[in-house]
Short mmCIF file of C-alpha atoms and ligand atoms in Angstrom, two decimals:
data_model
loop_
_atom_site.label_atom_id
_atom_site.label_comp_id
_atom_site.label_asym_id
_atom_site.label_seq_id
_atom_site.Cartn_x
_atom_site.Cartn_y
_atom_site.Cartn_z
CA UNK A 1 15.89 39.36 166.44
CA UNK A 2 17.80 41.85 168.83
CA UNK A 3 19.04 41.09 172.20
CA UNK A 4 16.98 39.54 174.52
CA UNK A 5 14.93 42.02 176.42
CA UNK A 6 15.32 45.20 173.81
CA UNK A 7 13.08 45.23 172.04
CA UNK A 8 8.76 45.68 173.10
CA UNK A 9 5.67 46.01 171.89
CA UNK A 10 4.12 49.47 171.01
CA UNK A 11 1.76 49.12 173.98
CA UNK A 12 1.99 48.43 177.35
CA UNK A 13 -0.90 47.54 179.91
CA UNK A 14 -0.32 49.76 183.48
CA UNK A 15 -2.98 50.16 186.34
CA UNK A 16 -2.28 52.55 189.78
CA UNK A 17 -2.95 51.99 193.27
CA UNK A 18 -4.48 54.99 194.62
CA UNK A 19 -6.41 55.71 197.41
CA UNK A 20 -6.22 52.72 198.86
CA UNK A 21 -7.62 50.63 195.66
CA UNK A 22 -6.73 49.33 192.06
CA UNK A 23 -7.75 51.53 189.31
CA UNK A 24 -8.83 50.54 186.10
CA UNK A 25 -5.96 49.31 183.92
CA UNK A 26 -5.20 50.52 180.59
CA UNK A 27 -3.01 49.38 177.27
CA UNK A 28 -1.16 52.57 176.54
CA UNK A 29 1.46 52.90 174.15
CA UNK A 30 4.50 52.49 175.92
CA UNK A 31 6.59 55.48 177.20
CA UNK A 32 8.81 56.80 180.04
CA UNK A 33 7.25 57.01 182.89
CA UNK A 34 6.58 60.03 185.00
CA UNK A 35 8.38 59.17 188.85
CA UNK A 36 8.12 61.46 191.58
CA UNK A 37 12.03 61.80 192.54
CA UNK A 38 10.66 60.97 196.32
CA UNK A 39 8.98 57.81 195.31
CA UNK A 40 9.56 54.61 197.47
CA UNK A 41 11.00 52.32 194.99
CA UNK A 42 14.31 54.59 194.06
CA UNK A 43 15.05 54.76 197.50
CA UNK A 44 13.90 51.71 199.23
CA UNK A 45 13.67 49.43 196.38
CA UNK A 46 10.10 48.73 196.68
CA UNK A 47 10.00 47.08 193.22
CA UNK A 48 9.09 42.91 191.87
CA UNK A 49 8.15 41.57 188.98
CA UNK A 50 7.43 38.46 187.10
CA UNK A 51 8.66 36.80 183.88
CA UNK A 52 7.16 34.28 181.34
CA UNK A 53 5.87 33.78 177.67
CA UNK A 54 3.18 33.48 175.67
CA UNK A 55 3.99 30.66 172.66
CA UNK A 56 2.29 30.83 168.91
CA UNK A 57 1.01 27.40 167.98
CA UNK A 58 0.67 25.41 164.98
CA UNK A 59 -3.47 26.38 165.39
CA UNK A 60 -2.66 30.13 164.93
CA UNK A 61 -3.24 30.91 168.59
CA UNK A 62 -0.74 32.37 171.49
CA UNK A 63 -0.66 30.75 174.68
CA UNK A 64 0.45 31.73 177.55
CA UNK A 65 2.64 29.32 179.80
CA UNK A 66 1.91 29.23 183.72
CA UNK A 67 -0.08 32.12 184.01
CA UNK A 68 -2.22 31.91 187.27
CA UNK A 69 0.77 30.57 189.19
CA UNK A 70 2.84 33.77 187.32
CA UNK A 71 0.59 36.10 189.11
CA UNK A 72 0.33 34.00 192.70
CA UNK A 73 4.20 34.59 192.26
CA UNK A 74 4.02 38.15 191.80
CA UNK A 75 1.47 38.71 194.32
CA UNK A 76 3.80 36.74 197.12
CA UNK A 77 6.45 38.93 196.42
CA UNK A 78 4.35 41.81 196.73
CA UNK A 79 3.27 40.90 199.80
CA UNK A 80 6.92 40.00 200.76
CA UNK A 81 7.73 43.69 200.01
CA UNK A 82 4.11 45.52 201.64
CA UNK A 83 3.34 46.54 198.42
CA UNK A 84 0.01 46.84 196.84
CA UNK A 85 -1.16 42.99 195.93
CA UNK A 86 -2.37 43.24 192.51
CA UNK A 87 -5.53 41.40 192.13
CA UNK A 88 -5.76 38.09 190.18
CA UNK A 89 -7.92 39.29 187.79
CA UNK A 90 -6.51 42.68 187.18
CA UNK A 91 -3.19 41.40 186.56
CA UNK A 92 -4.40 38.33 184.60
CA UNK A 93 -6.61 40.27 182.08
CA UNK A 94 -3.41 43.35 181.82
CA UNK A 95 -1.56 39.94 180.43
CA UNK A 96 -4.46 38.64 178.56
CA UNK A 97 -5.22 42.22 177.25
CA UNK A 98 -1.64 42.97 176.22
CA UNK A 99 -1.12 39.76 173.96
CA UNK A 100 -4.81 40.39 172.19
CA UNK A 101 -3.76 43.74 170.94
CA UNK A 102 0.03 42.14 170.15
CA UNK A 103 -1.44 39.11 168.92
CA UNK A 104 0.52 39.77 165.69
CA UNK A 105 4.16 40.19 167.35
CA UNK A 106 3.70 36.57 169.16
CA UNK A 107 6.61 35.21 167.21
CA UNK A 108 6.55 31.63 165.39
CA UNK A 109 8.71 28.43 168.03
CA UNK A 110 11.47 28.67 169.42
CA UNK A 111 10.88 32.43 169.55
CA UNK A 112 8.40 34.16 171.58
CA UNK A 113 6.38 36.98 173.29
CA UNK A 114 8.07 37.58 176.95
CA UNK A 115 5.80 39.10 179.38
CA UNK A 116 7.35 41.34 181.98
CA UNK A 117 4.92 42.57 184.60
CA UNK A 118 6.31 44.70 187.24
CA UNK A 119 5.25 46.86 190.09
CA UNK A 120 6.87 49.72 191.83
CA UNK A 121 6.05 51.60 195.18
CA UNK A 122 5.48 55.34 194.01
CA UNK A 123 4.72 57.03 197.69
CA UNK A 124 6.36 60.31 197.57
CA UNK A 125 8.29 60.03 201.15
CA UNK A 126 11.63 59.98 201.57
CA UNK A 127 11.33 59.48 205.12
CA UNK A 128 10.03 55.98 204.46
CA UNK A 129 12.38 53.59 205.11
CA UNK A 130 10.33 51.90 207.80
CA UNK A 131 7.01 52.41 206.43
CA UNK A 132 5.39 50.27 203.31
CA UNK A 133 4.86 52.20 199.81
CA UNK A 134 0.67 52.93 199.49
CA UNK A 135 0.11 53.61 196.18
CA UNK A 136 1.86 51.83 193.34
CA UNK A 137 2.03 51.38 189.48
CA UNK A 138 1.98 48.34 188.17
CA UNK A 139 2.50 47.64 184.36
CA UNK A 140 3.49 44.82 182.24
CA UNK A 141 5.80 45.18 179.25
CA UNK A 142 5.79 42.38 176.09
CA UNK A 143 9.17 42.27 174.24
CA UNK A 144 9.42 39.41 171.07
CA UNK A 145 12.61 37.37 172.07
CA UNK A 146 14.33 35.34 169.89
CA UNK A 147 15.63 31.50 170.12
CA UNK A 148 18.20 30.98 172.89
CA UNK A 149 19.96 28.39 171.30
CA UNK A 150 20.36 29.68 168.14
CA UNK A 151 24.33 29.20 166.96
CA UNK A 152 23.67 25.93 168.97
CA UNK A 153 23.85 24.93 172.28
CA UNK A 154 27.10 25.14 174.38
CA UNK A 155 27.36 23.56 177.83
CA UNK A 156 27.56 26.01 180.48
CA UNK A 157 30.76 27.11 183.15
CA UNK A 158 29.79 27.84 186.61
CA UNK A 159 32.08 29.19 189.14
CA UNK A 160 30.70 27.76 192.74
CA UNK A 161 30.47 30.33 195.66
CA UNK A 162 30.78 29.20 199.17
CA UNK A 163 31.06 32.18 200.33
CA UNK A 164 28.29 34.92 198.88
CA UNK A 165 25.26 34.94 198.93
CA UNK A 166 22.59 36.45 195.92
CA UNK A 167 20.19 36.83 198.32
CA UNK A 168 19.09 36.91 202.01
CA UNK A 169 17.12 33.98 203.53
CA UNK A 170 14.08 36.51 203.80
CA UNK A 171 13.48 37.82 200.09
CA UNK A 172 15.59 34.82 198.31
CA UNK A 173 11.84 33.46 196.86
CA UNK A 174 10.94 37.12 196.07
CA UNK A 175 11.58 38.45 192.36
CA UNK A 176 12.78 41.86 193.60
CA UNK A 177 15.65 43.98 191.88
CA UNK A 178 17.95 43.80 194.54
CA UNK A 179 18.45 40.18 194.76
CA UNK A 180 19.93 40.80 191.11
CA UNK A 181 21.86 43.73 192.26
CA UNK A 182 23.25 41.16 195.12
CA UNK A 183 24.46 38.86 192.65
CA UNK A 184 25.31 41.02 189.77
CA UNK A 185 29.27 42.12 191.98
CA UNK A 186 30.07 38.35 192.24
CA UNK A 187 28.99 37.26 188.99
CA UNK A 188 30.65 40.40 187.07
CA UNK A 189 33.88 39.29 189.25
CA UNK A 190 33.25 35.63 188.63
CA UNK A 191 33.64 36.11 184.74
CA UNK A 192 36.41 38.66 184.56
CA UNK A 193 38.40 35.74 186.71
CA UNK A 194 37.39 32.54 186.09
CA UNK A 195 35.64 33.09 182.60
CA UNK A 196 32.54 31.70 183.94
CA UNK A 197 29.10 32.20 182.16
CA UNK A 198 27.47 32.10 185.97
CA UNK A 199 27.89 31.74 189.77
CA UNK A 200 26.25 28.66 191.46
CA UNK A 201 25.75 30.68 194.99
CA UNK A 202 26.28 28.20 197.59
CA UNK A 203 26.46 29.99 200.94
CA UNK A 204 28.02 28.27 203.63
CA UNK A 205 27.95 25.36 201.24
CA UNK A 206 24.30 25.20 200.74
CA UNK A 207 23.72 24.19 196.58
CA UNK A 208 21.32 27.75 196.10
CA UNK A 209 20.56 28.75 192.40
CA UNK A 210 22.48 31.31 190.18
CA UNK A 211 21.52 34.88 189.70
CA UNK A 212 18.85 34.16 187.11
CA UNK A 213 17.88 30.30 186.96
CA UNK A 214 17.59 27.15 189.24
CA UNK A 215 19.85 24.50 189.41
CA UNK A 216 19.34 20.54 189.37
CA UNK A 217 21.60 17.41 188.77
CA UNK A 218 19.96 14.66 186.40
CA UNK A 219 21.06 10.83 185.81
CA UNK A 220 19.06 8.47 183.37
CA UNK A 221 16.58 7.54 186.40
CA UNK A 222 16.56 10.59 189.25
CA UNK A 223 16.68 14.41 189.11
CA UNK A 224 18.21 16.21 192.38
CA UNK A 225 16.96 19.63 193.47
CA UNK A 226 16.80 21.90 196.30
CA UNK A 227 13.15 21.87 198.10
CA UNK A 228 11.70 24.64 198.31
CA UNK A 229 12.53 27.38 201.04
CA UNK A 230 12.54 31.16 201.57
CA UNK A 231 16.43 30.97 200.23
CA UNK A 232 15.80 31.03 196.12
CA UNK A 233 13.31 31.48 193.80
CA UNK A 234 10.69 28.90 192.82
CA UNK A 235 11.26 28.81 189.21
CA UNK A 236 7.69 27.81 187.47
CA UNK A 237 10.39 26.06 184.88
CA UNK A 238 11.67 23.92 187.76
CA UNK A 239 8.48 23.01 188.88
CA UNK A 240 7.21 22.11 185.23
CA UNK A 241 10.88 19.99 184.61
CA UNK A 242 9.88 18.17 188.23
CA UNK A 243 6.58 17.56 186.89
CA UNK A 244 7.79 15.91 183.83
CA UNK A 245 10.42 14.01 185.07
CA UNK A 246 8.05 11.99 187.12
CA UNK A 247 5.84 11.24 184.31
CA UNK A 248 8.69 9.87 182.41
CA UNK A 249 9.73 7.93 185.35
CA UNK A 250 12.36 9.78 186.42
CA UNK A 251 12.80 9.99 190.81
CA UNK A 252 12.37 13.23 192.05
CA UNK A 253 14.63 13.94 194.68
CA UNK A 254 13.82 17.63 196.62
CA UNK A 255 16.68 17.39 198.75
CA UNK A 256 19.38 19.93 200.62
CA UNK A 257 22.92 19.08 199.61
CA UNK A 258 26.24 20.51 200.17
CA UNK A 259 29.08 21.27 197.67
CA UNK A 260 31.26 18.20 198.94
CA UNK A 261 27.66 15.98 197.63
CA UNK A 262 27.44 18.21 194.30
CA UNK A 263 31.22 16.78 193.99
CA UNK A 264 30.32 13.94 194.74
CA UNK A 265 28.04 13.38 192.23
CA UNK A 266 28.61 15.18 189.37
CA UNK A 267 30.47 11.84 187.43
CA UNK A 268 27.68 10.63 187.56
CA UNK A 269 24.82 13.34 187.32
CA UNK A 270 24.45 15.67 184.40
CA UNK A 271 23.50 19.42 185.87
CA UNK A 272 21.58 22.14 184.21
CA UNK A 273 20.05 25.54 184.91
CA UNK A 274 16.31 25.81 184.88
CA UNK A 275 14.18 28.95 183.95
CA UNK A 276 12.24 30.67 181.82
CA UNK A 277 15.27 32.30 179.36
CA UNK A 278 16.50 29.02 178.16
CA UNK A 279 14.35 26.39 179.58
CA UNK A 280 17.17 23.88 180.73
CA UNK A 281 20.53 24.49 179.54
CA UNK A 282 23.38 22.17 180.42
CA UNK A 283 26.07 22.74 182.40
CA UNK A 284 29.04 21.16 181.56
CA UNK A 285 32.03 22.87 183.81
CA UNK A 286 32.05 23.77 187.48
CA UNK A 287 34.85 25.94 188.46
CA UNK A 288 35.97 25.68 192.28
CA UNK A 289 38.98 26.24 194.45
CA UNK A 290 40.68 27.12 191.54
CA UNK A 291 40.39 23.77 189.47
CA UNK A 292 37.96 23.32 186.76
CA UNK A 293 35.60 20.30 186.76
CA UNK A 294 33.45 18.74 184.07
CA UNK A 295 30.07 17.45 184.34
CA UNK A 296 28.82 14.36 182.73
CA UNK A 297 27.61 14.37 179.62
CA UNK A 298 24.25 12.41 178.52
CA UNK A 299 20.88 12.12 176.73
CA UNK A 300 18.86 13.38 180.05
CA UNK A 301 18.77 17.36 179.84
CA UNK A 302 17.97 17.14 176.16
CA UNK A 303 15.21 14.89 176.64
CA UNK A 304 13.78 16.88 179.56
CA UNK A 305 14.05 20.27 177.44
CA UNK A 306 12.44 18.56 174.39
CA UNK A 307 9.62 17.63 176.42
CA UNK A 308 8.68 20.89 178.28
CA UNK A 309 9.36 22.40 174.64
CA UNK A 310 7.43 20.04 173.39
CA UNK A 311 4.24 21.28 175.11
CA UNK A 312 4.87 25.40 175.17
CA UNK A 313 5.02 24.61 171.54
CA UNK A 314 2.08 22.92 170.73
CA UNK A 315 3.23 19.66 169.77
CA UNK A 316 2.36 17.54 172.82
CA UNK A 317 -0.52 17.47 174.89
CA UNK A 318 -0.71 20.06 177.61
CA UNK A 319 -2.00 17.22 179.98
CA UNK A 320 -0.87 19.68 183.12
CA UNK A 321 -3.03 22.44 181.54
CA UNK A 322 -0.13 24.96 182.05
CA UNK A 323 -0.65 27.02 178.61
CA UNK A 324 -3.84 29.66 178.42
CA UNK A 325 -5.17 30.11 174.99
CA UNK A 326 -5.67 33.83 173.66
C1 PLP B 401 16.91 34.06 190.57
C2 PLP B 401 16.13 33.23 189.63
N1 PLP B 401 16.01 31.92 189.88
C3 PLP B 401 15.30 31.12 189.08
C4 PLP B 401 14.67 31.60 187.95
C5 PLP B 401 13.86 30.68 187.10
O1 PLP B 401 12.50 30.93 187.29
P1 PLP B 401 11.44 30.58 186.16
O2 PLP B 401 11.65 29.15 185.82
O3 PLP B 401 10.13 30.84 186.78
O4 PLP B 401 11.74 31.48 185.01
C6 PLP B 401 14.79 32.95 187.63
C7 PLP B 401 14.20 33.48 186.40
O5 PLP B 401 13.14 33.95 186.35
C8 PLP B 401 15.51 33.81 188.50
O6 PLP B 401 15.62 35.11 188.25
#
């Protein structure tokens, strides 16, 4: 399968926001779109979107992981932005609707269908810095991606940032472009350096995320991880990892801590990187001040992966009822 993320489906569901309301939606095939050079989003970066999969199982059937919380994401950073909120059913059944027709492209474990909805202010004013974006378009793409791990699994390198930020403390928990074009300077710089794979943004010494995943420190009996503020973005892989780790027994810690703790701990702790991409990959170098670091080694991420894996694929029961059948 080709690079994550290039290749989609023929279709495509979209809806507008027009005149002060939804309008139908539709599954089109997919093609450019048609932007008014004026429109809010090139200029003011009125954009969001959301990211998750839908999973074949061994009964034939797709299912899609998370999806009502998916769309409450979407619609709180819609709201974050003044955009149009897309209604829960509108957006649900443009998902739903999408993987029916593309039933046939929802790949066999550990590939998948990923779901990209995304909405973009399309006001035609240029004078609207100040002023919210009133009508919108809002359309998900569905793009078969392959299995992260194949060619195996290798521990990741972090560089960790004190300084930079990838966000701001407003729109940190909202899935808009330009958090990614905040952290896309440091990270490019962090790899031609340091030969990192990502940055752990730690502003002012606050343990943040990276620019596309959450981050959380695991021993054989507790798992660490920032609570939830305005700062980062609530991964729904996070949440689901939290989840099982305290039905296996595992301590859940939600606690703030500071790059002097993450030193402290990481002889002890084994630290991975949560989200939907890769479900929990280990990390197994941090890179800071110049000196390189390793992270502990040990059963825990595996086992935490496996079981979250375990459950998007069908083979254990979906006791949380996260998956929706189509
Ligand atoms: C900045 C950021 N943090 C965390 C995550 C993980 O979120 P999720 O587990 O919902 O995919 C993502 C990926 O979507 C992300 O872009």
């Amino acid at each position: 399968m080709s690079t994550f993320g290039t290749q989609f489906c023929e279709n495509f569901a979209i809806a507008r926001y027009l005149d002060d309301q939804w309008q139908a939606a539709a599954i089109e095939p997919l093609r450019p779109l048609e932007l008014h050079p004026a429109s809010h989003v090139l200029h003011y970066a009125s954009t969001c979107f959301e990211g998750f999969k839908a999973y074949r199982w061994p009964d034939g059937k797709a299912h899609v992981f998370r999806l009502p919380d998916h769309v409450a994401r979407m619609q709180k950073s819609a709201e974050s932005l003044r955009l149009p909120v897309p209604d829960t059913e509108l957006l649900s059944n443009m998902v739903l609707d999408l993987v029916t027709r593309h039933i046939d492209d929802v790949p066999e474990p550990p590939s998948s269908l990923y779901l990209r909805p995304t909405l973009i202010g399309t006001l035609p004013n240029i004078g609207a810095a100040a002023s919210p974006s009133t009508e919108a378009l809002l359309f998900v793409l569905a793009s078969p991606v392959g299995d992260y791990f194949a060619g195996g699994i290798r521990p990741l390198k972090l560089l960790v940032e004190d300084q930079r930020s990838r966000s701001t403390e407003q729109l940190g928990s909202t899935k808009t472009g330009g958090n990614y074009a905040a952290a896309l300077g440091p990270t490019l710089d962090a790899k031609a350096e340091f030969g990192v794979d990502q940055v752990l943004f730690c502003p002012q010494g606050d343990v943040q995320e990276t620019g596309a995943a959450n981050f959380m420190l695991i021993s054989d009996d507790e798992i660490i991880t920032k609570p939830l503020d305005t700062s980062f973005l609530h991964g729904m892989t996070r949440a689901s990892i939290l989840t099982l780790a305290a039905d296996m027994g595992y301590r859940v810690n939600e606690r703030n801590f500071t790059v002097a703790e993450l030193f402290s701990w990481i002889p002890k702790y084994e630290a991975a990187l949560s989200g939907t991409a890769a479900a929990l990959t280990p990390v197994g170098t941090v890179v800071y001040e110049g000196s390189e670091l390793p992270v502990r080694d040990g059963p825990n991420v595996e086992r935490l992966r496996t079981a979250l894996q375990s459950i998007q694929y069908g083979q254990a029961e979906d006791r949380h009822g996260w998956l929706t059948p189509v």
